[in-house]
Short mmCIF file of C-alpha atoms in Angstrom, two decimals:
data_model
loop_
_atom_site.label_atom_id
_atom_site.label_comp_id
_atom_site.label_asym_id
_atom_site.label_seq_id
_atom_site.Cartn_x
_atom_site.Cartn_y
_atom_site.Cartn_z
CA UNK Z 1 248.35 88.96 255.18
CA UNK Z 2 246.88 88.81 251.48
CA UNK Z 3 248.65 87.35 248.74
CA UNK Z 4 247.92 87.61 245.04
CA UNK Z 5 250.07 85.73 241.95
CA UNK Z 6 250.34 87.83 238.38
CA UNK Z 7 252.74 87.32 235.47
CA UNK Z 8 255.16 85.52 237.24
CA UNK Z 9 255.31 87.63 240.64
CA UNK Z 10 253.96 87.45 244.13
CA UNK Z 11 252.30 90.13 246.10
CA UNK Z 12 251.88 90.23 249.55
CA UNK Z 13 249.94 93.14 251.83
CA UNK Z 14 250.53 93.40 255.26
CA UNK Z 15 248.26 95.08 258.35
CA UNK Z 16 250.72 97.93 258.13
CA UNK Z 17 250.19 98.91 254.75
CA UNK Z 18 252.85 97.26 253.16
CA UNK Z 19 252.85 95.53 249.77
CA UNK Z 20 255.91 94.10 248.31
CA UNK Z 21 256.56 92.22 245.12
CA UNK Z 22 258.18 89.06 244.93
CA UNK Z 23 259.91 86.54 242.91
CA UNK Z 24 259.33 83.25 243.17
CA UNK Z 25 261.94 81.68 241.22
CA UNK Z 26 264.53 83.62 242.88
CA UNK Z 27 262.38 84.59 246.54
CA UNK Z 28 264.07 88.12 246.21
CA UNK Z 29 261.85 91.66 246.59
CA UNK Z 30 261.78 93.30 243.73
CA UNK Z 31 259.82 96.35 244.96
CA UNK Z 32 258.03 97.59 248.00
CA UNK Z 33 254.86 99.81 247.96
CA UNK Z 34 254.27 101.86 251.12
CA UNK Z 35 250.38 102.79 251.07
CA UNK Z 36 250.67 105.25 254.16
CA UNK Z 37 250.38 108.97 252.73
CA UNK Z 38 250.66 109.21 256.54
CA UNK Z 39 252.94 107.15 259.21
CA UNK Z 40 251.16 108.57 261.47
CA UNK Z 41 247.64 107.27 259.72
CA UNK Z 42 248.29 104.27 260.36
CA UNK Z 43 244.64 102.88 260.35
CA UNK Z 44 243.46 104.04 256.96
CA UNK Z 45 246.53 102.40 255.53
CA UNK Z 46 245.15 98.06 255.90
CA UNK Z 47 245.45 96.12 253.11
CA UNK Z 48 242.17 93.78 253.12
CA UNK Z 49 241.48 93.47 249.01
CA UNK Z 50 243.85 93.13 246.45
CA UNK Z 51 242.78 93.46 242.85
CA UNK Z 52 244.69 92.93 239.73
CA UNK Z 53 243.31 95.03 236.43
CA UNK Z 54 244.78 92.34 233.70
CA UNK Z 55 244.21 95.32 230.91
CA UNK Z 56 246.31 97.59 231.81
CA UNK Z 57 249.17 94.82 232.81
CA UNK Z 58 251.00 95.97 229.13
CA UNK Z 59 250.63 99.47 229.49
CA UNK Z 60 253.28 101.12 232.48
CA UNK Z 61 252.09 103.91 232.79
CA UNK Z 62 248.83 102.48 234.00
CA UNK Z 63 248.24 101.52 237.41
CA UNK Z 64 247.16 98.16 237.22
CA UNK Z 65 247.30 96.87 241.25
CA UNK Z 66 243.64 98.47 243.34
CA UNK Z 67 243.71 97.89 247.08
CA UNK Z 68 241.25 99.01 249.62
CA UNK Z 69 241.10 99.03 253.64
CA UNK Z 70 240.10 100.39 256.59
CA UNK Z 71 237.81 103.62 256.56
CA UNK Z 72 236.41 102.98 252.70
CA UNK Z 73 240.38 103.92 251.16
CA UNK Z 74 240.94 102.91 247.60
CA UNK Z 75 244.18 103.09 245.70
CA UNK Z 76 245.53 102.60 242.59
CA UNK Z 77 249.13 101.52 241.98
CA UNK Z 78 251.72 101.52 238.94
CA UNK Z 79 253.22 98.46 239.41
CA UNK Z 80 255.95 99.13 237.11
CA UNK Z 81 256.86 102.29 239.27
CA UNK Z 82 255.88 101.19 242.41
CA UNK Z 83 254.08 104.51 243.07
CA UNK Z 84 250.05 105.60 244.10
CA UNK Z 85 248.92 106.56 241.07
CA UNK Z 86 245.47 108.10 242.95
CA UNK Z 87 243.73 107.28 246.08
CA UNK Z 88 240.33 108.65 247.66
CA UNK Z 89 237.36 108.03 250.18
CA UNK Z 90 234.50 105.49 248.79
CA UNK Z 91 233.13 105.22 251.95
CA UNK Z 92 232.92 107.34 254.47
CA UNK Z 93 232.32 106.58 258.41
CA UNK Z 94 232.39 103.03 257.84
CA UNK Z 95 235.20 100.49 259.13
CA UNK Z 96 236.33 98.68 256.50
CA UNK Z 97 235.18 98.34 252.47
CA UNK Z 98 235.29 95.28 249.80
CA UNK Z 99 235.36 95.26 246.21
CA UNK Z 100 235.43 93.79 242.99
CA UNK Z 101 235.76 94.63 239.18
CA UNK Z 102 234.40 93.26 236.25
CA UNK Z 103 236.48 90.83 233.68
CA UNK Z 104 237.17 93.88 231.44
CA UNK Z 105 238.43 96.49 233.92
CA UNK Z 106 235.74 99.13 233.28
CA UNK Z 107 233.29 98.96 236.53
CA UNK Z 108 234.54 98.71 239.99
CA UNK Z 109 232.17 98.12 242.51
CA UNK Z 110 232.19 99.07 246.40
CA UNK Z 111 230.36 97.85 249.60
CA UNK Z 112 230.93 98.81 253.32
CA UNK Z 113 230.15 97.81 256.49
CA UNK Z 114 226.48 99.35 256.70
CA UNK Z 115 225.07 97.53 253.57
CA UNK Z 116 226.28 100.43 251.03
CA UNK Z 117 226.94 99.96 247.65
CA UNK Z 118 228.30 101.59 244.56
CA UNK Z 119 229.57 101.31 241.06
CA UNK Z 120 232.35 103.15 239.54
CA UNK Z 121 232.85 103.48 236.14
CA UNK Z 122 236.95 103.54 235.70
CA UNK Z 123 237.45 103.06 232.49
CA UNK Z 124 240.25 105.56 231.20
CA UNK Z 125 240.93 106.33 235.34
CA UNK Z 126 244.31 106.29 235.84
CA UNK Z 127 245.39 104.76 232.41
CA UNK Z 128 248.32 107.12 231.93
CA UNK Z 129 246.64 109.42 229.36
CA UNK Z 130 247.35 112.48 231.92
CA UNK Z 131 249.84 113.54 234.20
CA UNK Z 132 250.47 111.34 237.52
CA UNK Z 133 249.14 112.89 240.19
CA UNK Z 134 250.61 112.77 243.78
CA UNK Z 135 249.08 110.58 246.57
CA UNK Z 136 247.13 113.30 248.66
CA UNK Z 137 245.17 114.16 245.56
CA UNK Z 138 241.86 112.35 246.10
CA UNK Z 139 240.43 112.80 242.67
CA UNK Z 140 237.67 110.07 242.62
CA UNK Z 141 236.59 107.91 239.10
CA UNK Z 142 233.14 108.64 238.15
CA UNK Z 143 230.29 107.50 240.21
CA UNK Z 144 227.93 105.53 238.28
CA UNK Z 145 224.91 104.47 241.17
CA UNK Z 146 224.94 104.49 244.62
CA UNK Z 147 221.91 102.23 246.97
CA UNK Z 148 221.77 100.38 250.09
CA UNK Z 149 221.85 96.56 249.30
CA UNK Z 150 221.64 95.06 253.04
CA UNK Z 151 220.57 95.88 256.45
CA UNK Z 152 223.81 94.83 257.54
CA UNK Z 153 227.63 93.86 256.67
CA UNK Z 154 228.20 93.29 253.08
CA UNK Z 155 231.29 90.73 253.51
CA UNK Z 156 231.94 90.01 250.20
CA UNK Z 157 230.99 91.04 246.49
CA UNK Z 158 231.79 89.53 242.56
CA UNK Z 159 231.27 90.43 239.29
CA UNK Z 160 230.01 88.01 237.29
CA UNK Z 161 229.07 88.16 233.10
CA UNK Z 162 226.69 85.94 231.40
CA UNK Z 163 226.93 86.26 227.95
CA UNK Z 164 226.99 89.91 227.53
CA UNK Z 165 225.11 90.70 230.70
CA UNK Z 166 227.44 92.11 233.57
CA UNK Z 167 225.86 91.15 237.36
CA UNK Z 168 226.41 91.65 240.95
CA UNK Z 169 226.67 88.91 243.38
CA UNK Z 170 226.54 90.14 247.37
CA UNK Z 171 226.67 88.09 250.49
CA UNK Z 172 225.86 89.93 254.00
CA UNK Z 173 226.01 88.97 257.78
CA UNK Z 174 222.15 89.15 257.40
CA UNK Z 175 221.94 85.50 255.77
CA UNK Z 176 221.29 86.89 252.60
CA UNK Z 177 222.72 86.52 248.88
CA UNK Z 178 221.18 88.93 246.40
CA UNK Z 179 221.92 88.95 242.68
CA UNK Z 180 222.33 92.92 241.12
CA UNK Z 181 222.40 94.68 238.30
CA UNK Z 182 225.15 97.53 237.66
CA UNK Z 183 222.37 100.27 237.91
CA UNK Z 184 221.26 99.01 241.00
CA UNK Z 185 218.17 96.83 240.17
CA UNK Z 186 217.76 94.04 242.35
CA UNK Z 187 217.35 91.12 240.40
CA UNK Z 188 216.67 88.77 243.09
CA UNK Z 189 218.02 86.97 246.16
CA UNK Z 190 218.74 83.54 245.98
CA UNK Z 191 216.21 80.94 247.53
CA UNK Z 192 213.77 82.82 247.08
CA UNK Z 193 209.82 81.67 246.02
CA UNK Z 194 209.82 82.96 242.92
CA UNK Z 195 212.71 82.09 240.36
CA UNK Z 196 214.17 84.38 238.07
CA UNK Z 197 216.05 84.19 234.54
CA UNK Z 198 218.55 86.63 233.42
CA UNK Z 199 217.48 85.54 229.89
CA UNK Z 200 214.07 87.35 230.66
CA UNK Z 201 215.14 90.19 232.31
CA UNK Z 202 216.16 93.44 231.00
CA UNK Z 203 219.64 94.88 232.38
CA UNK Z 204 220.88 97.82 231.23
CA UNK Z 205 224.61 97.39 230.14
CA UNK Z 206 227.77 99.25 231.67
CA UNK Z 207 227.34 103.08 230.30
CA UNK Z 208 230.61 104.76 229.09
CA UNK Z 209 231.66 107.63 231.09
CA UNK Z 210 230.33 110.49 228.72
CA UNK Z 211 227.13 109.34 228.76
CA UNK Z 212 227.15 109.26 232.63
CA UNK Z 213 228.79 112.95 232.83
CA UNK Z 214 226.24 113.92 230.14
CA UNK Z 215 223.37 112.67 232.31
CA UNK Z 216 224.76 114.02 235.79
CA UNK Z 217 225.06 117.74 233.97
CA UNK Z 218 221.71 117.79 233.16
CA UNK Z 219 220.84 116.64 236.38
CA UNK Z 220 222.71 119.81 238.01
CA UNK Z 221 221.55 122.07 235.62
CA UNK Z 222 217.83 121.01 236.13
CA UNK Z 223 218.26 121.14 239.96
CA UNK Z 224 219.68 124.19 239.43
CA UNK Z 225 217.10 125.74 237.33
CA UNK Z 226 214.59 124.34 239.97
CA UNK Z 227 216.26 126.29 242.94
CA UNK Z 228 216.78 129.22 241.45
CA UNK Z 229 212.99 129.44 240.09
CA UNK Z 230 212.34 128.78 243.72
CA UNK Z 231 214.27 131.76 244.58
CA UNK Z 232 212.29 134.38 242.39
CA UNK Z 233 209.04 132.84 243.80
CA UNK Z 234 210.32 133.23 247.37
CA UNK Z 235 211.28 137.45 246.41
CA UNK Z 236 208.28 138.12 244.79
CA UNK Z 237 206.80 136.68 247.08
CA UNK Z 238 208.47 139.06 250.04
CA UNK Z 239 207.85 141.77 247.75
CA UNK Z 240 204.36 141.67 247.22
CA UNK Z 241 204.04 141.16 251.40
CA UNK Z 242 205.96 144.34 251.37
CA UNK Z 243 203.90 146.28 249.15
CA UNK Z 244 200.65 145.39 250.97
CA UNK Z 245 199.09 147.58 253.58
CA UNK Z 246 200.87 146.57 256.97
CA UNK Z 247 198.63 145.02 259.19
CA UNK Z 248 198.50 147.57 262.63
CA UNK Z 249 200.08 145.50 265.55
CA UNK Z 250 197.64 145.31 268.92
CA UNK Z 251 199.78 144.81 271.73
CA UNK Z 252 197.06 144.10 274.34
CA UNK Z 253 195.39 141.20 271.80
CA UNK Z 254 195.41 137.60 272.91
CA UNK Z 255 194.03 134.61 271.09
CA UNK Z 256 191.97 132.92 273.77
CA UNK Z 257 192.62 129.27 272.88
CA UNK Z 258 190.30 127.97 275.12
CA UNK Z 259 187.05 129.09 273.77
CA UNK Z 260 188.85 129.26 270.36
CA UNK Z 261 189.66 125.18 269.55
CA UNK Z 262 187.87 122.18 269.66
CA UNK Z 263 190.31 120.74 272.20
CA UNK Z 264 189.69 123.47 274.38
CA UNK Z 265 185.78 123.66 273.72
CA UNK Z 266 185.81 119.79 274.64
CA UNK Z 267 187.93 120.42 277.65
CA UNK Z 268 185.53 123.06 279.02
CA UNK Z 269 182.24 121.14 278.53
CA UNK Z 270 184.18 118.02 280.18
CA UNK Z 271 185.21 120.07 282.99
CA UNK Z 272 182.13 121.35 283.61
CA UNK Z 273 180.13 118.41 283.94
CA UNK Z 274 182.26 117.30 286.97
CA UNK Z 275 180.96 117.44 290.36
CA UNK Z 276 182.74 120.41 291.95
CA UNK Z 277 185.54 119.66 294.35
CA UNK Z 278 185.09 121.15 297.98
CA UNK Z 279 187.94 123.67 298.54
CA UNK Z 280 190.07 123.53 301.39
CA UNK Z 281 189.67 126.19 303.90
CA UNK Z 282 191.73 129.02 304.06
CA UNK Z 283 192.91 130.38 307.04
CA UNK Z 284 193.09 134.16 308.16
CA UNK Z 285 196.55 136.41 307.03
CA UNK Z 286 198.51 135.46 310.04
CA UNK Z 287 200.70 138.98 310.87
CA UNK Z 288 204.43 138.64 309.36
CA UNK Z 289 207.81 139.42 310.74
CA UNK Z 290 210.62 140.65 308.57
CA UNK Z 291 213.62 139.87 308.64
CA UNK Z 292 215.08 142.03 311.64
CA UNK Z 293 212.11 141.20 313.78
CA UNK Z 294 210.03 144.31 313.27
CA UNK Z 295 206.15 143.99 312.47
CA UNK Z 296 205.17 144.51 308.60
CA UNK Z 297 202.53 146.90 307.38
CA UNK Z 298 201.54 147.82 311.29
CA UNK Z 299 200.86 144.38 312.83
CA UNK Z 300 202.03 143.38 316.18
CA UNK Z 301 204.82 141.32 317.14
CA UNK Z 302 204.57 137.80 318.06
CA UNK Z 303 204.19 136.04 314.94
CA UNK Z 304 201.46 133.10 314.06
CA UNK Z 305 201.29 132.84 317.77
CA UNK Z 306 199.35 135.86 318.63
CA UNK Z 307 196.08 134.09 316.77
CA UNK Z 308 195.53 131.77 319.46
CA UNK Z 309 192.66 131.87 321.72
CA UNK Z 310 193.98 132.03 325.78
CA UNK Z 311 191.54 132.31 327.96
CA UNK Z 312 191.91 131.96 332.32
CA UNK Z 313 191.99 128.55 333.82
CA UNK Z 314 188.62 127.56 335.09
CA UNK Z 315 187.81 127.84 338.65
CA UNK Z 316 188.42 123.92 340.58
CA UNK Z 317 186.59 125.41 344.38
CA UNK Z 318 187.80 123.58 347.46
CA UNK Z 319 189.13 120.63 346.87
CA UNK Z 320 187.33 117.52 348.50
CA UNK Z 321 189.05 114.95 351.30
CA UNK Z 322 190.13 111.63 348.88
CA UNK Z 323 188.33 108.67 350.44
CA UNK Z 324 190.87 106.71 351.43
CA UNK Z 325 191.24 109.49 354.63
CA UNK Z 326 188.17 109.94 355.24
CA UNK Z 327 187.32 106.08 355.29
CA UNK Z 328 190.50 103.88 356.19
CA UNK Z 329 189.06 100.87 357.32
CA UNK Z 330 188.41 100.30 353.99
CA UNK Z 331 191.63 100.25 352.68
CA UNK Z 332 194.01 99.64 355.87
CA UNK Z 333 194.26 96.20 358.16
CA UNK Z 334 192.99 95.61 361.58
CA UNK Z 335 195.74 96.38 363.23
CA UNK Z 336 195.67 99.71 362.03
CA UNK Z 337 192.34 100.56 363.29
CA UNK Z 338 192.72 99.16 366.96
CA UNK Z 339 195.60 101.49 367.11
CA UNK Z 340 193.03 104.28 366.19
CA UNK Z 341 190.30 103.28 368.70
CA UNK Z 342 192.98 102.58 371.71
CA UNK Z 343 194.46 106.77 370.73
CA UNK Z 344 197.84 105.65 370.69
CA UNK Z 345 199.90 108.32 369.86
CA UNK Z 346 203.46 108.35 368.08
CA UNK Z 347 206.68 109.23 370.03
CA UNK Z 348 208.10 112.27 368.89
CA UNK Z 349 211.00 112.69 366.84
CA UNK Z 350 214.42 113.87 368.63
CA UNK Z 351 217.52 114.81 367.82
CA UNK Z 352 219.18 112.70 370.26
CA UNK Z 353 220.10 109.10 369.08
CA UNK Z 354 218.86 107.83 372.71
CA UNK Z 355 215.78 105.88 373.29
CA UNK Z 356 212.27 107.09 373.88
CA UNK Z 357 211.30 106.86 377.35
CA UNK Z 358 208.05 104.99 376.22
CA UNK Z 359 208.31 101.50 376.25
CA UNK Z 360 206.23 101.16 373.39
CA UNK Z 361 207.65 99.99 370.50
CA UNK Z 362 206.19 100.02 366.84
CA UNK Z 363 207.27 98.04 364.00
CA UNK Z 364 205.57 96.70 361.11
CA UNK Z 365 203.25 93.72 363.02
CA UNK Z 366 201.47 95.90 365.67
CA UNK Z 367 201.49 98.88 363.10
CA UNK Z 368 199.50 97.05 359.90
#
């Protein structure tokens, strides 16, 4: 909440946009201001800076209260009506502005969040010489000069006057504190190596609004002299192409950039100083099936397979006797080979489940 004392009465601005106007003898309201154009705008409606223009405090149909907010709104208020006077944009697509004016009410000065600054001249704005306007008229004072002061925040601003010389005092978020001129000069920021003095420096004093309209006129009319001579230079220009004999198109031309540039010329001679690369081989077209299974352009069916060499097996002859049969002593016991020798043979296998009539019986000792 911001508070602010003038002839007698207390003024408080609220988050919401409020302001009302007190009395302190009595603590009664005497008026409320509501600063939303809106309800429903609720964020372009913050009260952060209250200023009081003490000149215009005996004239009522002045609007002698300025407050600014949230997304760069300004407004000026008739405190004796309790209405907005005018209101407008000084900053656009920036969070929240701060401002200050100078002792005698005639330049009002601006700075947002990104380190912008400007200077209004609003002498004779909103002084009750014309016909109130309503609220959503945005009709803006005269802008004097308009420069980026910081890299970052600007988080506070004053208007100072020594002697007859009106200056700019600025403090940002990036540590520093410059000192300004109305036009925009920078005098100096403070602690720095070299010292200044206002005495010695020239600074050009707050122009009256004429003068500024004068100037920005000219400005228009030159930039507009400038763009249209442009304009007749760009036409004669087409005409005289026009005119001309038209060039005959060659469809099958091509600007061969590689022989044609330097880069390309440089490219070429690097290229060819390489030692060539061996290529990889290629194999044979293998023969292609479509898509229902039939051979393309007359080649057989089968596929990738069909390029593979098949020949017949190789002939093997009769096949040899291993060695372990035709020599068993070497790989069977004793026992094994006095069977042999002795021409024991085996009992033959019956289907009966009765004993052999040979009393000779086998089992693993006299066998191995």
């Amino acid at each position: 909440m911001l508070t602010k004392v003038f002839l007698g009465y207390l003024a408080t601005a609220s988050a919401d946009g409020e302001i009302v106007l007190w009395n302190p003898n009595s603590e009664n309201k005497i008026m409320k201001l509501e600063s939303r154009s809106n309800k429903t705008q609720k964020t372009q409606c913050t009260v952060e800076i209250m200023l009081l223009l003490e000149t215009r405090l005996e004239n009522p149909k002045s609007a002698a209260l300025v407050t600014c907010g949230q997304n760069g709104w300004v407004r000026f208020w008739n405190i004796t009506t309790g209405k907005c006077e005018k209101e407008f944009v000084a900053h656009v697509n920036v969070d929240s502005i701060t401002m200050a004016v100078d002792p005698d009410n005639q330049l009002l000065v601006t700075a947002d969040t990104l380190g912008e600054m400007k200077t209004w001249l609003i002498n004779g704005y909103c002084e009750g010489d014309s016909e109130c306007t309503t609220p959503q008229q945005t009709d803006k004072p005269v802008l004097y000069r308009t420069w980026s002061g910081h890299a970052e925040c600007i988080t506070d601003v004053e208007v100072c006057v020594r002697g007859e010389r009106v200056v700019i005092v600025t403090a940002s978020s990036d540590c520093a504190l410059k000192l300004w001129a109305p036009d925009g000069m920078c005098i100096g920021t403070f602690a720095q190596e070299e010292h200044w003095k206002l005495d010695s420096i020239e600074i050009a004093p707050i122009p009256s609004v004429e003068s500024v309209l004068s100037e920005q006129t000219k400005e228009e009319s030159m930039l507009t002299e400038e763009i249209d001579d442009e304009i007749e230079e760009e036409v004669v220009h087409i005409e005289e192409f026009t005119e001309g004999t038209v060039a005959e198109f060659d469809p099958s031309y091509s600007y061969e950039t590689w022989n044609s540039t330097i880069l390309g010329k440089s490219y070429a001679d690097q290229r060819s100083k390489k030692r060539p690369r061996k290529q990889p081989h290629h194999y044979p077209r293998l023969p292609q099936v479509g898509a229902d299974q039939r051979p393309i352009s007359g080649t057989q069916m089968g596929g990738p397979s069909q390029v593979l060499k098949v020949s017949d097996l190789d002939s093997i002859g009769v096949p040899t006797r291993p060695d372990f049969m035709t020599n068993p002593h070497k790989y069977f016991s004793d026992g094994f080979t006095e069977i042999q020798n002795k021409g024991i043979k085996l009992p033959a296998l019956t289907s009966s489940s009765t004993e052999p009539k040979s009393s000779l019986k086998f089992d693993e000792k006299n066998l191995f």
